[in-house]
């Protein structure tokens, strides 16, 4: 016997006092009281819920093309009705709510959104996330998430052989601020989190690492953990992993590789642990963050609290399939399905081609920047899809490049970004680093981007920014 | 100019070497190579992607009625094709993948799933999660999530007035194991996490709390944090919050209320901080976890790492709208929209009626258990929707209730649960606590449950379990 289980029984729902009738063209409803709840799994369900969900999907598919219709927070607050009402609002209003929300939301999947490491909208991964929502389960025990738990195992096993290619060792810069945050939350204190100097390309200087380790050991401290980075947030730099691994081995330190960003390009077997965010370079939907350890059973030995009331051992299946006691957060969202389905749809070779294509586009962008060197100043040759550059408005063209000019170029960034947001046609991020004032960092991680979009990006920046004047 | 932006251009996609044609009834495709990527936002997109997503939605709506078709992990692994292929699989196979996954997944939205605090499948919240996926943004800065950031503000402000009703003070038992986990991860050490004894209903004994505080202060320790619970995981017990608040004030300790489970019923203004999981009692889709502090700006003062490259202060809007630096995890999933939309759809009054209804059903269950006291033994009168009981197979009926019998009843739980999973018709959780061996804990938190389902639950347990024999 087959039953439609997500359907909402608008009529026989004990909480529902509205009779709702959908027609194909518009939603009409006859109020008998108020609508409270949409129920799944009633045998006597009828097809209106299907209709409601289909309409939501229509709204989702009808995004408009502008990236952002920017409104200042105060203005947006006045314009939107975000109130939580005492009484239920009709389904028609909820559909309007969805439309309005999307209208004012930044379109991160638009090929002119170059602002963040996570860009694009992979449709297969989207379908995966929709299924995840409908399955609505916790990654907790095999009992309640059997298929998803097995999928996690398969995906992580498949990742093992995806390891570092030989040849020129890819290279860490100023590491992600989360390392400092961890030192604080973990009770170590930020004073005991030591920054290792990096070279001009943002890569960790390994002789400095060794010098600092010896310096602190000589003072009776115990350096025990080194965070190397594969693909830094701003410059996209790669630390020299092999050399760092040797130093870690020599001084008995844990080597962690933060490959959150660069992981799609590189895996290391030398590290004790690796983090990777498929939601960045691979385009998996937000969030999908993974951590990998070299040592079997280490998570359980560190984190198991053996809460008997949650993780019983007298089950009919092997309780080692339960993952809840391995992690610190108890409940955990199912982030595996969207990655698994996406991988099935792309194949390993598809991911490879995607990486090649993103690199190709970044190289194209670098070439176009060089061809327009009067308007754009490339800061360094990128190792990844991070392209760092300044935009020169007319005021600053043709002047010699010095630190005084860099300060002015830094001021251009904030002004130009403001104009981008107000125009709503393009978005590129900017930030300072320890060597420079503000500069633009462009990211091409969306499979939707083409050469034409790169050209549009540069010409649009010029259109919006050519007349900027700074002090 | 309006454009359909989620559409996939199957033909002009630079990665796509397949020409795919959908017809209404079946998917036919003509292979020219391999499919790599589904792209959003192409102006020349065509309607096939809409068709693909519509088919995924169909699959989601076509769940079958059985709760669980249980397979042992080894068997499941053999049966499912979970492999990640080298080459892309066709869309038709991906749809099959979705079907197979759902077929074997536990249907947590089924009204016969009573196993977890998070049950049910709220369709409005589901629609909210689908939109969240399509918007695919990080809760990070106002710049990239303007509407969602404002929604968070509105929802949290609206929660403030939802506070504790006066009258009989609701009452913490053995608190959630995450407190111990926090003490470990936070560098405090589990030895410095002291359990306060609870009464037979699982509520914290406040005289014991005060005695322990004085005992440890006398030994030079500094008790600084008390975790009270509103609605414990197993018994659904409420700690006496008002008395605990007085003790915390007297000894200058931080009072945190874990209202993850009971929060839907109760908010406290006395506490310094409160956690609440709308994904439990309120039925919001997983995950939706919140934490509330009494003191404005406290998160920023504790957690801000002021990473300049992420959180610039020279923006065109007030950077206080950026939330990224308030939290320890940097990137954060958008969990607000599904709650906001659900609230709009239910109204505050709708949530109130839902709570009343869940309590009514739990009371109904208690009555039915008492009426069948030969088969079921109610352990205590519930304060919430947690109903704790033993099932008595024929072997154990009519015998005097003593500790020896309780041990046998505990053994029945594991056996009966095994039979439930293998039948796939019903799921109820069991666990021991510090006073008893295993017992069943039933949860009614799904809006889909009716009196008929409660009756089915009890009769199905008896059908599956009456002939169980234990030593």
Coordinates of C-alpha atoms in Angstrom, one line a residue, chain B:
Chain B
X1 CA 14.2 41.8 -17.5
X2 CA 13.3 38.6 -15.7
X3 CA 15.5 35.5 -15.9
X4 CA 15.1 32.1 -14.6
X5 CA 18.2 31.6 -12.7
X6 CA 18.2 28.2 -11.2
X7 CA 17.8 26.6 -14.6
X8 CA 20.4 24.3 -15.9
X9 CA 21.5 24.8 -19.5
X10 CA 22.1 21.2 -20.4
X11 CA 23.1 22.1 -24.0
X12 CA 25.3 25.2 -23.8
X13 CA 27.0 24.3 -20.6
X14 CA 30.8 24.3 -21.2
X15 CA 31.0 21.2 -19.0
X16 CA 28.1 19.3 -20.4
X17 CA 28.5 16.9 -23.2
X18 CA 25.1 15.3 -22.9
X19 CA 22.0 16.5 -24.6
X20 CA 19.2 15.7 -22.3
X21 CA 15.6 15.7 -23.3
X22 CA 12.9 15.2 -20.8
X23 CA 9.4 14.1 -21.7
X24 CA 6.6 14.2 -19.2
X25 CA 6.5 10.5 -18.5
X26 CA 10.0 9.4 -18.7
X27 CA 13.5 10.8 -18.9
X28 CA 15.2 10.1 -22.1
X29 CA 18.7 11.3 -22.8
X30 CA 21.0 11.1 -25.7
X31 CA 24.6 10.8 -24.6
X32 CA 27.2 12.9 -26.4
X33 CA 29.8 12.5 -23.7
X34 CA 29.2 13.1 -20.0
X35 CA 27.2 15.4 -17.8
X36 CA 29.3 17.4 -15.5
X37 CA 27.6 20.2 -13.9
X38 CA 24.2 21.8 -13.6
X39 CA 24.6 25.5 -13.8
X40 CA 22.4 28.2 -12.4
X41 CA 22.0 31.7 -13.8
X42 CA 22.5 31.3 -17.5
X43 CA 20.4 33.7 -19.6
X44 CA 20.1 30.9 -22.2
X45 CA 18.9 28.3 -19.7
X46 CA 16.1 26.1 -20.7
X47 CA 13.4 24.5 -18.7
X48 CA 14.8 21.0 -18.2
X49 CA 16.3 21.8 -14.8
X50 CA 12.9 22.9 -13.6
X51 CA 11.7 19.5 -14.7
X52 CA 14.6 17.7 -12.9
X53 CA 13.8 19.5 -9.7
X54 CA 10.1 18.9 -10.0
X55 CA 10.9 15.2 -10.3
X56 CA 13.0 15.3 -7.2
X57 CA 10.1 16.9 -5.4
X58 CA 7.9 14.1 -6.7
X59 CA 10.3 11.5 -5.2
X60 CA 10.3 13.4 -1.9
X61 CA 6.5 13.4 -1.8
X62 CA 6.3 9.7 -2.6
X63 CA 7.7 8.3 0.6
X64 CA 6.0 5.0 1.4
X65 CA 4.1 4.5 4.6
X66 CA 6.3 2.0 6.5
X67 CA 8.5 3.7 9.1
X68 CA 11.6 1.6 8.6
X69 CA 12.6 -1.3 6.5
X70 CA 15.3 -2.3 8.8
X71 CA 18.5 -3.9 7.5
X72 CA 21.6 -4.7 9.4
X73 CA 24.5 -2.4 8.4
X74 CA 26.4 -5.2 6.7
X75 CA 23.3 -6.2 4.7
X76 CA 22.5 -2.6 3.8
X77 CA 26.0 -2.1 2.6
X78 CA 25.7 -5.0 0.2
X79 CA 22.3 -4.0 -1.0
X80 CA 22.9 -0.3 -1.8
X81 CA 25.2 1.0 -4.5
X82 CA 26.8 3.9 -2.6
X83 CA 29.9 4.1 -4.7
X84 CA 31.3 7.3 -5.9
X85 CA 32.0 6.8 -9.6
X86 CA 34.9 8.1 -11.7
X87 CA 32.5 9.2 -14.4
X88 CA 29.2 11.1 -13.9
X89 CA 26.0 9.1 -13.6
X90 CA 22.9 10.2 -15.6
X91 CA 20.2 12.3 -14.0
X92 CA 17.8 9.3 -14.2
X93 CA 20.2 7.3 -11.9
X94 CA 20.3 10.3 -9.5
X95 CA 16.6 10.2 -9.2
X96 CA 16.8 6.5 -8.5
X97 CA 19.4 7.2 -5.9
X98 CA 17.0 9.6 -4.2
X99 CA 14.2 7.0 -4.2
X100 CA 16.4 4.2 -2.8
X101 CA 17.8 6.5 -0.1
X102 CA 14.3 7.4 1.1
X103 CA 13.1 3.9 0.9
X104 CA 15.6 2.8 3.4
X105 CA 15.6 5.9 5.6
X106 CA 13.7 5.9 8.8
X107 CA 10.6 8.1 8.3
X108 CA 10.9 10.4 11.2
X109 CA 7.8 12.3 10.1
X110 CA 5.6 9.3 10.4
X111 CA 3.1 9.4 13.3
X112 CA 4.3 6.0 14.5
X113 CA 7.8 7.3 15.0
X114 CA 8.0 8.2 18.8
X115 CA 11.7 7.5 19.1
X116 CA 13.4 10.9 19.4
X117 CA 12.7 14.4 20.7
X118 CA 12.7 15.6 17.1
X119 CA 9.8 14.0 15.3
X120 CA 7.4 15.0 12.7
X121 CA 7.8 17.0 9.5
X122 CA 6.4 20.5 9.5
X123 CA 5.7 21.3 5.8
X124 CA 6.0 25.0 6.2
X125 CA 9.4 24.6 7.9
X126 CA 10.3 22.2 5.1
X127 CA 9.4 24.9 2.5
X128 CA 11.6 27.3 4.6
X129 CA 14.6 24.9 4.4
X130 CA 14.2 24.5 0.7
X131 CA 14.3 28.2 0.2
X132 CA 17.3 28.4 2.5
X133 CA 19.1 25.8 0.3
X134 CA 18.3 27.8 -2.8
X135 CA 19.5 31.0 -1.2
X136 CA 22.7 29.2 -0.2
X137 CA 24.4 31.9 1.9
X138 CA 26.4 32.1 5.1
X139 CA 25.1 33.8 8.2
X140 CA 28.1 36.0 8.3
X141 CA 27.7 39.6 7.3
X142 CA 24.7 41.7 6.5
X143 CA 26.3 42.2 3.1
X144 CA 25.7 38.6 2.0
X145 CA 22.6 37.7 4.1
X146 CA 20.7 40.9 4.7
X147 CA 17.2 39.6 5.1
X148 CA 18.1 36.6 7.2
X149 CA 20.2 38.7 9.6
X150 CA 17.3 41.0 10.2
X151 CA 15.0 38.0 10.6
X152 CA 17.2 36.7 13.4
X153 CA 16.9 40.0 15.2
X154 CA 13.2 40.0 14.9
X155 CA 12.7 36.4 16.1
X156 CA 15.0 36.9 19.1
X157 CA 13.3 40.1 20.1
X158 CA 9.9 38.4 19.8
X159 CA 11.2 35.7 22.1
X160 CA 12.0 38.0 25.0
X161 CA 8.4 38.6 26.1
X162 CA 7.7 34.9 25.9
X163 CA 8.6 34.4 29.5
X164 CA 7.9 32.3 32.5
X165 CA 4.3 32.1 33.6
X166 CA 4.0 32.5 37.4
X167 CA 2.3 29.9 39.6
X168 CA 3.7 26.5 40.4
X169 CA 7.4 26.8 39.5
X170 CA 8.2 24.3 36.9
X171 CA 11.1 22.1 37.9
X172 CA 16.6 19.7 36.4
X173 CA 17.5 16.1 36.7
X174 CA 20.6 14.5 35.5
X175 CA 21.5 17.2 33.0
X176 CA 22.4 16.5 29.4
X177 CA 25.8 14.9 28.8
X178 CA 26.9 17.9 26.7
X179 CA 27.6 19.8 29.9
X180 CA 30.4 17.2 30.7
X181 CA 31.5 17.4 27.1
X182 CA 31.8 21.2 27.4
X183 CA 33.8 21.0 30.6
X184 CA 36.2 18.7 28.7
X185 CA 36.5 20.7 25.5
X186 CA 36.6 24.0 27.3
X187 CA 39.7 23.0 29.2
X188 CA 38.1 22.9 32.6
X189 CA 38.2 19.1 32.9
X190 CA 35.4 16.8 33.7
X191 CA 36.6 16.4 37.3
X192 CA 35.5 20.0 37.9
X193 CA 32.0 19.3 36.6
X194 CA 30.0 18.3 39.6
X195 CA 26.7 16.4 39.4
X196 CA 23.9 17.6 41.8
X197 CA 21.7 14.9 43.0
X198 CA 18.1 14.9 41.7
X199 CA 14.9 13.6 43.2
X200 CA 12.9 10.6 42.1
X201 CA 11.2 12.7 39.3
X202 CA 14.6 13.8 38.0
X203 CA 14.5 17.4 39.4
X204 CA 17.6 19.0 40.9
X205 CA 17.5 19.0 44.7
X206 CA 18.3 22.6 45.5
X207 CA 19.4 21.9 49.1
X208 CA 22.0 19.5 47.6
X209 CA 23.0 22.3 45.2
X210 CA 23.6 24.7 48.0
X211 CA 25.4 22.1 50.1
X212 CA 27.8 21.2 47.2
X213 CA 28.5 24.9 46.5
X214 CA 29.4 25.5 50.1
X215 CA 31.5 22.3 50.3
X216 CA 33.6 23.3 47.3
X217 CA 33.9 26.9 48.3
X218 CA 35.2 25.8 51.7
X219 CA 37.9 23.8 49.9
X220 CA 39.1 26.9 47.9
X221 CA 37.3 26.1 44.7
X222 CA 35.1 28.6 42.9
X223 CA 31.8 27.3 41.7
X224 CA 30.8 29.7 38.9
X225 CA 28.2 28.1 36.6
X226 CA 25.1 26.2 37.3
X227 CA 23.3 24.3 34.5
X228 CA 19.6 24.0 35.2
X229 CA 17.3 22.1 32.8
X230 CA 13.8 22.8 31.6
X231 CA 12.7 19.5 30.3
X232 CA 15.2 16.7 30.6
X233 CA 15.9 14.3 27.7
X234 CA 14.6 11.2 29.4
X235 CA 12.1 12.1 32.0
X236 CA 11.1 15.5 30.7
X237 CA 11.6 16.9 34.2
X238 CA 11.9 20.6 35.1
X239 CA 14.3 21.9 37.7
X240 CA 13.0 24.5 40.2
X241 CA 14.4 27.5 38.4
X242 CA 13.4 30.2 40.8
X243 CA 15.1 28.5 43.8
X244 CA 18.2 27.8 41.7
X245 CA 18.2 31.4 40.6
X246 CA 18.2 32.6 44.2
X247 CA 21.2 30.3 45.0
X248 CA 23.1 31.5 41.9
X249 CA 22.5 35.1 43.0
X250 CA 23.6 34.4 46.5
X251 CA 26.9 32.7 45.5
X252 CA 27.5 34.9 42.4
X253 CA 27.3 32.0 39.9
X254 CA 26.2 32.1 36.3
X255 CA 22.8 30.5 35.8
X256 CA 22.3 28.8 32.5
X257 CA 19.0 27.1 31.6
X258 CA 19.1 24.3 29.2
X259 CA 15.6 24.6 27.7
X260 CA 16.6 22.8 24.5
X261 CA 13.7 20.5 25.0
X262 CA 11.3 22.2 27.3
X263 CA 11.9 25.7 25.9
X264 CA 8.8 25.6 23.8
X265 CA 6.9 25.5 27.0
X266 CA 8.9 27.8 29.2
X267 CA 11.2 30.8 29.1
X268 CA 13.0 32.2 32.1
X269 CA 14.1 35.8 32.6
X270 CA 15.9 34.9 35.8
X271 CA 18.7 33.0 34.0
X272 CA 21.9 34.6 32.7
X273 CA 21.6 32.4 29.5
X274 CA 19.2 30.0 28.0
X275 CA 19.5 27.4 25.2
X276 CA 16.6 26.3 23.2
X277 CA 16.1 23.9 20.3
X278 CA 13.0 24.8 18.2
X279 CA 13.7 21.6 16.2
X280 CA 12.5 19.6 19.1
X281 CA 9.1 20.5 20.6
X282 CA 8.2 23.1 18.0
X283 CA 8.8 20.8 15.1
X284 CA 11.1 23.2 13.2
X285 CA 13.3 21.2 10.8
X286 CA 16.7 20.0 12.0
X287 CA 18.8 21.8 13.0
X288 CA 17.6 24.9 14.7
X289 CA 19.4 25.6 18.0
X290 CA 19.5 28.9 19.8
X291 CA 21.2 30.5 22.7
X292 CA 20.1 33.6 24.5
X293 CA 22.0 35.9 26.8
X294 CA 20.7 38.4 29.2
X295 CA 23.6 40.8 28.6
X296 CA 23.9 42.9 25.4
X297 CA 27.2 42.6 23.6
X298 CA 28.5 39.6 25.7
X299 CA 29.1 37.3 22.7
X300 CA 31.2 39.9 20.9
X301 CA 33.2 40.7 24.0
X302 CA 34.0 37.0 24.5
X303 CA 34.4 35.7 21.0
X304 CA 35.4 38.6 18.8
X305 CA 38.7 37.8 17.1
X306 CA 38.3 40.9 14.9
X307 CA 39.7 39.2 11.9
X308 CA 40.2 42.2 9.7
X309 CA 40.2 40.3 6.5
X310 CA 36.6 39.1 7.2
X311 CA 35.0 41.8 9.2
X312 CA 35.9 45.2 7.9
X313 CA 34.6 48.2 9.7
X314 CA 34.8 50.6 6.7
X315 CA 31.5 49.5 5.2
X316 CA 28.7 51.5 3.9
X317 CA 26.4 50.1 6.6
X318 CA 26.6 49.7 10.4
X319 CA 29.0 46.7 10.8
X320 CA 27.1 45.7 14.0
X321 CA 24.7 44.0 11.7
X322 CA 27.4 41.5 10.9
X323 CA 27.2 38.5 13.1
X324 CA 30.2 36.5 12.1
X325 CA 32.5 37.8 14.9
X326 CA 30.0 37.0 17.6
X327 CA 30.3 33.3 17.3
X328 CA 33.1 30.8 17.5
X329 CA 32.5 28.9 14.3
X330 CA 33.0 31.6 11.6
X331 CA 30.7 30.2 8.9
X332 CA 27.2 29.5 10.1
X333 CA 24.2 27.8 8.4
X334 CA 21.1 29.8 7.9
X335 CA 18.7 28.2 10.4
X336 CA 16.4 31.2 10.9
X337 CA 14.3 31.2 7.8
X338 CA 12.6 27.9 8.4
X339 CA 11.7 28.9 11.9
X340 CA 10.5 32.4 10.9
X341 CA 8.4 31.1 8.0
X342 CA 6.9 28.4 10.3
X343 CA 6.1 31.0 12.9
X344 CA 4.4 33.2 10.3
X345 CA 2.4 30.1 9.3
X346 CA 1.4 29.0 12.8
X347 CA 1.3 32.3 14.6
X348 CA 2.2 32.4 18.3
X349 CA -1.3 31.2 19.0
X350 CA -0.7 28.2 16.7
X351 CA 2.4 27.2 18.7
X352 CA 0.4 27.5 21.9
X353 CA -2.4 25.3 20.5
X354 CA 0.3 22.8 19.3
X355 CA 1.8 22.6 22.8
X356 CA -1.6 22.1 24.4
X357 CA -2.4 19.4 21.9
X358 CA 0.9 17.5 22.5
X359 CA 0.2 17.6 26.2
X360 CA -3.3 16.4 25.7
X361 CA -2.1 13.5 23.6
X362 CA 0.5 12.6 26.3
X363 CA -2.2 12.7 28.9
X364 CA -4.3 10.4 26.7
X365 CA -1.4 8.0 26.5
X366 CA -0.9 8.0 30.3
X367 CA -4.7 7.2 30.7
X368 CA -4.5 4.4 28.2
X369 CA -1.4 2.9 29.9
X370 CA -3.2 3.0 33.2
X371 CA -6.3 1.3 31.7
X372 CA -4.0 -1.5 30.6
X373 CA -2.0 -1.8 33.7
X374 CA -1.6 -5.6 33.2
X375 CA 0.5 -4.9 30.1
X376 CA 2.1 -1.5 30.8
X377 CA 3.7 0.0 33.9
X378 CA 3.8 3.8 34.1
X379 CA 7.0 4.8 35.9
X380 CA 5.9 8.3 36.9
X381 CA 3.4 11.0 36.1
X382 CA 4.9 13.0 33.3
X383 CA 5.5 16.7 33.5
X384 CA 5.9 17.0 29.8
X385 CA 5.4 14.8 26.7
X386 CA 8.0 12.3 27.9
X387 CA 6.1 9.2 29.0
X388 CA 8.3 6.7 30.8
X389 CA 7.0 3.1 31.1
X390 CA 7.7 -0.6 31.0
X391 CA 6.0 -3.1 28.8
X392 CA 5.1 -6.4 30.4
X393 CA 5.0 -9.5 28.2
X394 CA 2.7 -12.4 29.3
X395 CA 5.6 -14.0 31.3
X396 CA 5.8 -11.1 33.7
X397 CA 2.1 -10.1 34.1
X398 CA 0.5 -10.4 37.6
X399 CA 3.8 -10.8 39.4
X400 CA 4.6 -8.4 42.3
X401 CA 6.6 -5.3 41.2
X402 CA 10.1 -5.5 42.8
X403 CA 13.7 -4.7 41.8
X404 CA 14.1 -8.3 40.4
X405 CA 11.1 -7.7 38.1
X406 CA 12.5 -4.4 37.1
X407 CA 15.7 -6.0 35.9
X408 CA 13.6 -8.4 33.8
X409 CA 11.5 -5.6 32.4
X410 CA 14.7 -3.8 31.5
X411 CA 15.7 -6.8 29.4
X412 CA 12.4 -6.8 27.6
X413 CA 13.1 -3.3 26.3
X414 CA 16.1 -4.3 24.1
X415 CA 14.3 -7.4 22.8
X416 CA 11.1 -5.6 22.0
X417 CA 12.9 -2.7 20.3
X418 CA 14.7 -5.2 18.1
X419 CA 11.4 -6.6 17.1
X420 CA 10.0 -3.1 16.4
X421 CA 12.9 -2.3 14.1
X422 CA 12.6 -5.5 12.2
X423 CA 8.8 -5.1 11.8
X424 CA 9.4 -1.5 10.8
X425 CA 5.9 -0.5 12.0
X426 CA 6.8 1.6 15.1
X427 CA 9.7 3.1 16.9
X428 CA 10.0 4.1 20.6
X429 CA 13.3 4.8 22.4
X430 CA 14.5 3.2 25.6
X431 CA 17.4 3.8 28.0
X432 CA 18.3 3.3 31.7
X433 CA 18.7 6.1 34.2
X434 CA 20.5 6.2 37.5
X435 CA 17.6 4.7 39.4
X436 CA 16.3 2.0 37.0
X437 CA 17.4 -0.4 34.3
X438 CA 16.2 0.1 30.7
X439 CA 12.7 1.5 30.3
X440 CA 10.8 3.0 27.4
X441 CA 10.5 6.7 26.9
X442 CA 7.8 7.8 24.5
X443 CA 7.8 11.2 22.9
X444 CA 4.9 12.9 21.3
X445 CA 6.3 16.0 19.6
X446 CA 5.0 15.4 16.1
X447 CA 1.9 17.4 15.1
X448 CA 0.9 14.4 13.0
X449 CA 0.1 12.2 15.9
X450 CA -3.5 11.4 16.9
X451 CA -5.2 9.4 19.6
X452 CA -5.6 6.6 17.0
X453 CA -1.8 6.5 16.7
X454 CA -1.3 6.3 20.4
X455 CA -3.7 3.4 20.5
X456 CA -1.8 1.7 17.6
X457 CA 1.5 2.2 19.4
X458 CA 0.3 0.4 22.5
X459 CA -1.4 -2.4 20.7
X460 CA 1.5 -2.9 18.3
X461 CA 3.9 -3.1 21.2
X462 CA 1.7 -5.8 22.7
X463 CA 1.4 -7.6 19.3
X464 CA 5.1 -7.7 18.9
X465 CA 6.1 -8.3 22.5
X466 CA 3.5 -10.4 24.3
X467 CA 5.5 -13.7 23.8
X468 CA 8.9 -12.3 24.9
X469 CA 10.6 -14.4 27.5
X470 CA 13.5 -13.2 29.5
X471 CA 15.8 -14.8 32.1

